[in-house]
Amino acid sequence: MNLKSNLRIGVLGLQGAVKEHLDMLEGCGCNAVDVRKVGDLQGLDGLIIPGGESTTIGKLMERYGFDVEIKRRVGEGMAVFGTCAGLILLAKDIVGSSQARLGFMDIHVRRNAFGRQVESFEADLDIPAIGAEPFRAVFIRAPYIESVEPGVEVLARFDGKIVMAREGRFLVSAFHPELTRDKRIHEYFIEKVVSG
Ligand code: GLN
């Protein structure tokens, strides 16, 4: 029996790069759920908060009550993976911003942190947790993690900056792993963070 086929993983479908994550999850053999209503969070083993605009996603989450229900489901053991804007929304501290957030992870995050000259770029990252092969990462107006508190595991850096981290059932990446064909980061979330 394939364990993954029993897992239900949602993608918060309020705004941003939703479809690509759903396709990736299906490619990994999970039940992928497009989360459009608060009730869609019921029964999920994991949730992906996609890239997009973190201020917009944060506002919509509050307006429709997703924030409250996501926190309740996390209390029941749901794992969460935030990519790019999703990373920002998972941080306790967003440098210089009071925008709405979930604040699950003890990380200090800076938005649009790589500067205007490098709005978007690709880079090969060493991510030992997913294997020896470098991962081709796509960064789009990306944040980075300035620093982490104890208990947060740094999984990847680019140019010395922290761009992927894990704290228990929470995973974040500053880049967009759904925009490549490489499934290893989604597999890591499913196998290690959701099932681990
Ligand atoms: N710059 C966006 C923000 O601050 C994030 C960009 C992205 O998700 N690709 O929310």
PDB file of C-alpha atoms and ligand atoms in Angstrom:
ATOM      1  CA  MET A   1       0.000   0.000   0.000  1.00  0.00           C
ATOM      2  CA  ASN A   2       1.234   3.454  -0.823  1.00  0.00           C
ATOM      3  CA  LEU A   3       1.207   5.577   2.321  1.00  0.00           C
ATOM      4  CA  LYS A   4       1.260   8.849   0.378  1.00  0.00           C
ATOM      5  CA  SER A   5      -1.987   8.085  -1.463  1.00  0.00           C
ATOM      6  CA  ASN A   6      -3.780   8.320   1.899  1.00  0.00           C
ATOM      7  CA  LEU A   7      -2.446  11.789   2.632  1.00  0.00           C
ATOM      8  CA  ARG A   8      -4.532  14.873   1.954  1.00  0.00           C
ATOM      9  CA  ILE A   9      -2.442  17.970   1.341  1.00  0.00           C
ATOM     10  CA  GLY A  10      -4.093  21.318   0.676  1.00  0.00           C
ATOM     11  CA  VAL A  11      -2.883  24.432  -1.113  1.00  0.00           C
ATOM     12  CA  LEU A  12      -4.338  27.703   0.182  1.00  0.00           C
ATOM     13  CA  GLY A  13      -6.078  28.964  -2.961  1.00  0.00           C
ATOM     14  CA  LEU A  14      -6.738  32.603  -2.069  1.00  0.00           C
ATOM     15  CA  GLN A  15      -4.063  34.114  -4.320  1.00  0.00           C
ATOM     16  CA  GLY A  16      -0.743  33.252  -5.954  1.00  0.00           C
ATOM     17  CA  ALA A  17       0.976  30.169  -7.378  1.00  0.00           C
ATOM     18  CA  VAL A  18      -1.682  27.579  -6.494  1.00  0.00           C
ATOM     19  CA  LYS A  19      -2.077  25.333  -9.547  1.00  0.00           C
ATOM     20  CA  GLU A  20       1.634  24.518  -9.790  1.00  0.00           C
ATOM     21  CA  HIS A  21       1.690  23.269  -6.194  1.00  0.00           C
ATOM     22  CA  LEU A  22      -1.443  21.162  -6.766  1.00  0.00           C
ATOM     23  CA  ASP A  23       0.160  19.557  -9.844  1.00  0.00           C
ATOM     24  CA  MET A  24       3.355  18.883  -7.905  1.00  0.00           C
ATOM     25  CA  LEU A  25       1.453  17.238  -5.025  1.00  0.00           C
ATOM     26  CA  GLU A  26      -0.477  15.046  -7.457  1.00  0.00           C
ATOM     27  CA  GLY A  27       2.834  14.117  -9.078  1.00  0.00           C
ATOM     28  CA  CYS A  28       3.994  13.013  -5.632  1.00  0.00           C
ATOM     29  CA  GLY A  29       0.986  10.693  -5.318  1.00  0.00           C
ATOM     30  CA  CYS A  30      -1.041  12.634  -2.700  1.00  0.00           C
ATOM     31  CA  ASN A  31      -4.618  13.790  -2.658  1.00  0.00           C
ATOM     32  CA  ALA A  32      -4.195  17.463  -3.511  1.00  0.00           C
ATOM     33  CA  VAL A  33      -6.916  19.826  -2.278  1.00  0.00           C
ATOM     34  CA  ASP A  34      -7.495  23.345  -3.608  1.00  0.00           C
ATOM     35  CA  VAL A  35      -8.441  25.154  -0.372  1.00  0.00           C
ATOM     36  CA  ARG A  36     -10.992  27.864  -1.245  1.00  0.00           C
ATOM     37  CA  LYS A  37     -13.281  27.720   1.773  1.00  0.00           C
ATOM     38  CA  VAL A  38     -12.457  27.460   5.461  1.00  0.00           C
ATOM     39  CA  GLY A  39     -14.251  24.099   5.558  1.00  0.00           C
ATOM     40  CA  ASP A  40     -11.749  22.703   3.014  1.00  0.00           C
ATOM     41  CA  LEU A  41      -9.114  22.677   5.799  1.00  0.00           C
ATOM     42  CA  GLN A  42     -10.962  19.854   7.538  1.00  0.00           C
ATOM     43  CA  GLY A  43      -9.128  16.524   7.366  1.00  0.00           C
ATOM     44  CA  LEU A  44      -5.928  17.883   5.805  1.00  0.00           C
ATOM     45  CA  ASP A  45      -2.617  16.339   6.920  1.00  0.00           C
ATOM     46  CA  GLY A  46      -0.653  19.247   5.501  1.00  0.00           C
ATOM     47  CA  LEU A  47      -1.172  22.694   3.969  1.00  0.00           C
ATOM     48  CA  ILE A  48       0.953  24.675   1.522  1.00  0.00           C
ATOM     49  CA  ILE A  49       0.768  28.472   1.632  1.00  0.00           C
ATOM     50  CA  PRO A  50       1.961  29.560  -1.811  1.00  0.00           C
ATOM     51  CA  GLY A  51       3.899  32.517  -3.137  1.00  0.00           C
ATOM     52  CA  GLY A  52       2.017  35.663  -4.154  1.00  0.00           C
ATOM     53  CA  GLU A  53       1.642  38.877  -2.207  1.00  0.00           C
ATOM     54  CA  SER A  54       1.918  38.258   1.522  1.00  0.00           C
ATOM     55  CA  THR A  55      -0.033  41.401   2.515  1.00  0.00           C
ATOM     56  CA  THR A  56      -2.960  40.371   0.281  1.00  0.00           C
ATOM     57  CA  ILE A  57      -2.966  36.726   1.362  1.00  0.00           C
ATOM     58  CA  GLY A  58      -2.703  37.806   5.015  1.00  0.00           C
ATOM     59  CA  LYS A  59      -5.667  40.186   4.703  1.00  0.00           C
ATOM     60  CA  LEU A  60      -7.832  37.622   2.914  1.00  0.00           C
ATOM     61  CA  MET A  61      -6.959  34.986   5.516  1.00  0.00           C
ATOM     62  CA  GLU A  62      -8.159  37.273   8.294  1.00  0.00           C
ATOM     63  CA  ARG A  63     -11.249  38.470   6.452  1.00  0.00           C
ATOM     64  CA  TYR A  64     -12.552  34.956   5.821  1.00  0.00           C
ATOM     65  CA  GLY A  65     -11.376  33.346   9.059  1.00  0.00           C
ATOM     66  CA  PHE A  66      -8.688  31.100   7.575  1.00  0.00           C
ATOM     67  CA  ASP A  67      -6.159  32.305  10.166  1.00  0.00           C
ATOM     68  CA  VAL A  68      -8.246  31.068  13.101  1.00  0.00           C
ATOM     69  CA  GLU A  69      -9.063  27.737  11.480  1.00  0.00           C
ATOM     70  CA  ILE A  70      -5.475  27.121  10.280  1.00  0.00           C
ATOM     71  CA  LYS A  71      -4.250  27.695  13.857  1.00  0.00           C
ATOM     72  CA  ARG A  72      -6.882  25.299  15.178  1.00  0.00           C
ATOM     73  CA  ARG A  73      -5.917  22.616  12.629  1.00  0.00           C
ATOM     74  CA  VAL A  74      -2.207  23.117  13.413  1.00  0.00           C
ATOM     75  CA  GLY A  75      -3.140  22.412  17.046  1.00  0.00           C
ATOM     76  CA  GLU A  76      -4.542  19.099  15.816  1.00  0.00           C
ATOM     77  CA  GLY A  77      -1.241  18.271  14.097  1.00  0.00           C
ATOM     78  CA  MET A  78      -1.551  19.688  10.566  1.00  0.00           C
ATOM     79  CA  ALA A  79       1.850  20.480   9.018  1.00  0.00           C
ATOM     80  CA  VAL A  80       2.401  23.715   7.053  1.00  0.00           C
ATOM     81  CA  PHE A  81       4.819  24.571   4.236  1.00  0.00           C
ATOM     82  CA  GLY A  82       5.160  28.247   3.249  1.00  0.00           C
ATOM     83  CA  THR A  83       6.869  29.230  -0.012  1.00  0.00           C
ATOM     84  CA  CYS A  84       7.994  32.820  -0.609  1.00  0.00           C
ATOM     85  CA  ALA A  85       4.985  34.929   0.512  1.00  0.00           C
ATOM     86  CA  GLY A  86       4.019  31.821   2.508  1.00  0.00           C
ATOM     87  CA  LEU A  87       7.380  31.982   4.282  1.00  0.00           C
ATOM     88  CA  ILE A  88       6.654  35.590   5.256  1.00  0.00           C
ATOM     89  CA  LEU A  89       3.238  34.611   6.630  1.00  0.00           C
ATOM     90  CA  LEU A  90       4.730  31.847   8.797  1.00  0.00           C
ATOM     91  CA  ALA A  91       7.272  34.162  10.454  1.00  0.00           C
ATOM     92  CA  LYS A  92       6.793  35.579  13.943  1.00  0.00           C
ATOM     93  CA  ASP A  93       8.881  38.635  12.998  1.00  0.00           C
ATOM     94  CA  ILE A  94       8.658  40.470   9.647  1.00  0.00           C
ATOM     95  CA  VAL A  95      11.286  43.201   9.831  1.00  0.00           C
ATOM     96  CA  GLY A  96       9.656  46.654   9.702  1.00  0.00           C
ATOM     97  CA  SER A  97       6.129  45.357   9.057  1.00  0.00           C
ATOM     98  CA  SER A  98       3.000  44.902  11.162  1.00  0.00           C
ATOM     99  CA  GLN A  99       1.096  43.083   8.400  1.00  0.00           C
ATOM    100  CA  ALA A 100      -1.189  40.143   9.226  1.00  0.00           C
ATOM    101  CA  ARG A 101       0.558  36.795   9.674  1.00  0.00           C
ATOM    102  CA  LEU A 102       0.234  33.310  11.154  1.00  0.00           C
ATOM    103  CA  GLY A 103       3.511  33.622  13.090  1.00  0.00           C
ATOM    104  CA  PHE A 104       4.221  29.930  13.645  1.00  0.00           C
ATOM    105  CA  MET A 105       8.014  30.046  13.270  1.00  0.00           C
ATOM    106  CA  ASP A 106      10.657  31.710  15.397  1.00  0.00           C
ATOM    107  CA  ILE A 107      12.352  33.388  12.436  1.00  0.00           C
ATOM    108  CA  HIS A 108      13.172  36.979  11.499  1.00  0.00           C
ATOM    109  CA  VAL A 109      12.251  37.664   7.875  1.00  0.00           C
ATOM    110  CA  ARG A 110      13.001  40.515   5.505  1.00  0.00           C
ATOM    111  CA  ARG A 111      10.678  41.040   2.495  1.00  0.00           C
ATOM    112  CA  ASN A 112      11.894  41.754  -1.062  1.00  0.00           C
ATOM    113  CA  ALA A 113      15.292  41.269   0.445  1.00  0.00           C
ATOM    114  CA  PHE A 114      17.504  40.623  -2.557  1.00  0.00           C
ATOM    115  CA  GLY A 115      17.000  44.135  -3.945  1.00  0.00           C
ATOM    116  CA  ARG A 116      15.597  45.565  -7.164  1.00  0.00           C
ATOM    117  CA  GLN A 117      18.493  44.614  -9.422  1.00  0.00           C
ATOM    118  CA  VAL A 118      17.803  40.953  -8.780  1.00  0.00           C
ATOM    119  CA  GLU A 119      13.979  40.916  -8.659  1.00  0.00           C
ATOM    120  CA  SER A 120      13.991  37.365  -9.917  1.00  0.00           C
ATOM    121  CA  PHE A 121      16.776  34.899 -10.513  1.00  0.00           C
ATOM    122  CA  GLU A 122      17.642  31.219 -10.435  1.00  0.00           C
ATOM    123  CA  ALA A 123      20.372  29.542  -8.441  1.00  0.00           C
ATOM    124  CA  ASP A 124      21.639  26.039  -7.711  1.00  0.00           C
ATOM    125  CA  LEU A 125      21.318  25.366  -3.995  1.00  0.00           C
ATOM    126  CA  ASP A 126      22.953  22.749  -1.829  1.00  0.00           C
ATOM    127  CA  ILE A 127      20.191  21.262   0.308  1.00  0.00           C
ATOM    128  CA  PRO A 128      21.720  18.231   2.067  1.00  0.00           C
ATOM    129  CA  ALA A 129      18.344  17.267   3.604  1.00  0.00           C
ATOM    130  CA  ILE A 130      16.954  16.353   0.150  1.00  0.00           C
ATOM    131  CA  GLY A 131      20.097  14.719  -1.293  1.00  0.00           C
ATOM    132  CA  ALA A 132      23.473  15.508  -2.815  1.00  0.00           C
ATOM    133  CA  GLU A 133      22.226  16.836  -6.197  1.00  0.00           C
ATOM    134  CA  PRO A 134      21.898  20.653  -6.191  1.00  0.00           C
ATOM    135  CA  PHE A 135      18.344  22.037  -6.423  1.00  0.00           C
ATOM    136  CA  ARG A 136      17.593  24.621  -9.115  1.00  0.00           C
ATOM    137  CA  ALA A 137      15.713  27.299  -7.189  1.00  0.00           C
ATOM    138  CA  VAL A 138      13.582  30.099  -8.676  1.00  0.00           C
ATOM    139  CA  PHE A 139      13.479  33.309  -6.608  1.00  0.00           C
ATOM    140  CA  ILE A 140      10.817  35.965  -7.375  1.00  0.00           C
ATOM    141  CA  ARG A 141      10.901  39.183  -5.312  1.00  0.00           C
ATOM    142  CA  ALA A 142      11.992  36.832  -2.601  1.00  0.00           C
ATOM    143  CA  PRO A 143      12.385  37.347   1.112  1.00  0.00           C
ATOM    144  CA  TYR A 144      15.194  35.858   3.122  1.00  0.00           C
ATOM    145  CA  ILE A 145      15.515  34.818   6.738  1.00  0.00           C
ATOM    146  CA  GLU A 146      17.848  37.182   8.556  1.00  0.00           C
ATOM    147  CA  SER A 147      18.190  35.023  11.634  1.00  0.00           C
ATOM    148  CA  VAL A 148      16.541  32.132  13.439  1.00  0.00           C
ATOM    149  CA  GLU A 149      15.938  31.372  17.094  1.00  0.00           C
ATOM    150  CA  PRO A 150      17.076  28.093  18.705  1.00  0.00           C
ATOM    151  CA  GLY A 151      14.965  25.142  17.606  1.00  0.00           C
ATOM    152  CA  VAL A 152      14.868  26.230  13.963  1.00  0.00           C
ATOM    153  CA  GLU A 153      16.879  24.073  11.564  1.00  0.00           C
ATOM    154  CA  VAL A 154      18.526  25.910   8.654  1.00  0.00           C
ATOM    155  CA  LEU A 155      18.205  23.732   5.511  1.00  0.00           C
ATOM    156  CA  ALA A 156      19.689  25.974   2.800  1.00  0.00           C
ATOM    157  CA  ARG A 157      21.495  29.236   2.231  1.00  0.00           C
ATOM    158  CA  PHE A 158      22.109  31.343  -0.855  1.00  0.00           C
ATOM    159  CA  ASP A 159      24.909  33.880  -0.767  1.00  0.00           C
ATOM    160  CA  GLY A 160      25.110  33.354   2.991  1.00  0.00           C
ATOM    161  CA  LYS A 161      21.402  34.187   3.467  1.00  0.00           C
ATOM    162  CA  ILE A 162      19.025  31.602   4.937  1.00  0.00           C
ATOM    163  CA  VAL A 163      16.496  30.583   2.262  1.00  0.00           C
ATOM    164  CA  MET A 164      15.021  27.346   3.634  1.00  0.00           C
ATOM    165  CA  ALA A 165      14.299  26.282   7.213  1.00  0.00           C
ATOM    166  CA  ARG A 166      12.251  23.900   9.320  1.00  0.00           C
ATOM    167  CA  GLU A 167      10.839  24.078  12.831  1.00  0.00           C
ATOM    168  CA  GLY A 168       9.017  20.882  13.773  1.00  0.00           C
ATOM    169  CA  ARG A 169       5.898  20.650  11.607  1.00  0.00           C
ATOM    170  CA  PHE A 170       6.630  23.914   9.776  1.00  0.00           C
ATOM    171  CA  LEU A 171       8.750  24.229   6.640  1.00  0.00           C
ATOM    172  CA  VAL A 172       9.576  27.372   4.638  1.00  0.00           C
ATOM    173  CA  SER A 173      11.438  28.228   1.446  1.00  0.00           C
ATOM    174  CA  ALA A 174      12.167  31.726   0.116  1.00  0.00           C
ATOM    175  CA  PHE A 175      12.077  30.334  -3.446  1.00  0.00           C
ATOM    176  CA  HIS A 176       9.411  28.607  -5.559  1.00  0.00           C
ATOM    177  CA  PRO A 177       9.983  24.817  -5.604  1.00  0.00           C
ATOM    178  CA  GLU A 178       6.721  24.343  -7.566  1.00  0.00           C
ATOM    179  CA  LEU A 179       8.180  26.101 -10.630  1.00  0.00           C
ATOM    180  CA  THR A 180      10.710  23.365 -11.420  1.00  0.00           C
ATOM    181  CA  ARG A 181      10.263  19.704 -12.323  1.00  0.00           C
ATOM    182  CA  ASP A 182      12.273  18.605  -9.317  1.00  0.00           C
ATOM    183  CA  LYS A 183       9.851  17.070  -6.792  1.00  0.00           C
ATOM    184  CA  ARG A 184      12.339  16.579  -3.948  1.00  0.00           C
ATOM    185  CA  ILE A 185      11.245  19.489  -1.771  1.00  0.00           C
ATOM    186  CA  HIS A 186       7.555  18.543  -1.960  1.00  0.00           C
ATOM    187  CA  GLU A 187       8.582  14.943  -1.219  1.00  0.00           C
ATOM    188  CA  TYR A 188      10.601  16.134   1.762  1.00  0.00           C
ATOM    189  CA  PHE A 189       7.537  18.005   3.075  1.00  0.00           C
ATOM    190  CA  ILE A 190       5.290  14.955   2.581  1.00  0.00           C
ATOM    191  CA  GLU A 191       7.690  12.291   3.859  1.00  0.00           C
ATOM    192  CA  LYS A 192       9.572  14.094   6.620  1.00  0.00           C
ATOM    193  CA  VAL A 193       7.422  16.985   7.811  1.00  0.00           C
ATOM    194  CA  VAL A 194       3.861  15.705   7.317  1.00  0.00           C
ATOM    195  CA  SER A 195       4.544  12.014   7.981  1.00  0.00           C
ATOM    196  CA  GLY A 196       7.602  12.451  10.204  1.00  0.00           C
TER     197      GLY A 196
HETATM  198  N1  GLN B   1       7.425  39.981  -2.466  1.00  0.00           N
HETATM  199  C1  GLN B   1       6.294  39.193  -2.060  1.00  0.00           C
HETATM  200  C2  GLN B   1       5.820  39.569  -0.659  1.00  0.00           C
HETATM  201  O1  GLN B   1       6.461  40.305   0.005  1.00  0.00           O
HETATM  202  C3  GLN B   1       6.620  37.718  -2.119  1.00  0.00           C
HETATM  203  C4  GLN B   1       6.921  37.318  -3.528  1.00  0.00           C
HETATM  204  C5  GLN B   1       6.561  35.913  -3.871  1.00  0.00           C
HETATM  205  O2  GLN B   1       5.811  35.241  -3.157  1.00  0.00           O
HETATM  206  N2  GLN B   1       7.020  35.462  -5.017  1.00  0.00           N
HETATM  207  O3  GLN B   1       4.813  39.125  -0.237  1.00  0.00           O
END
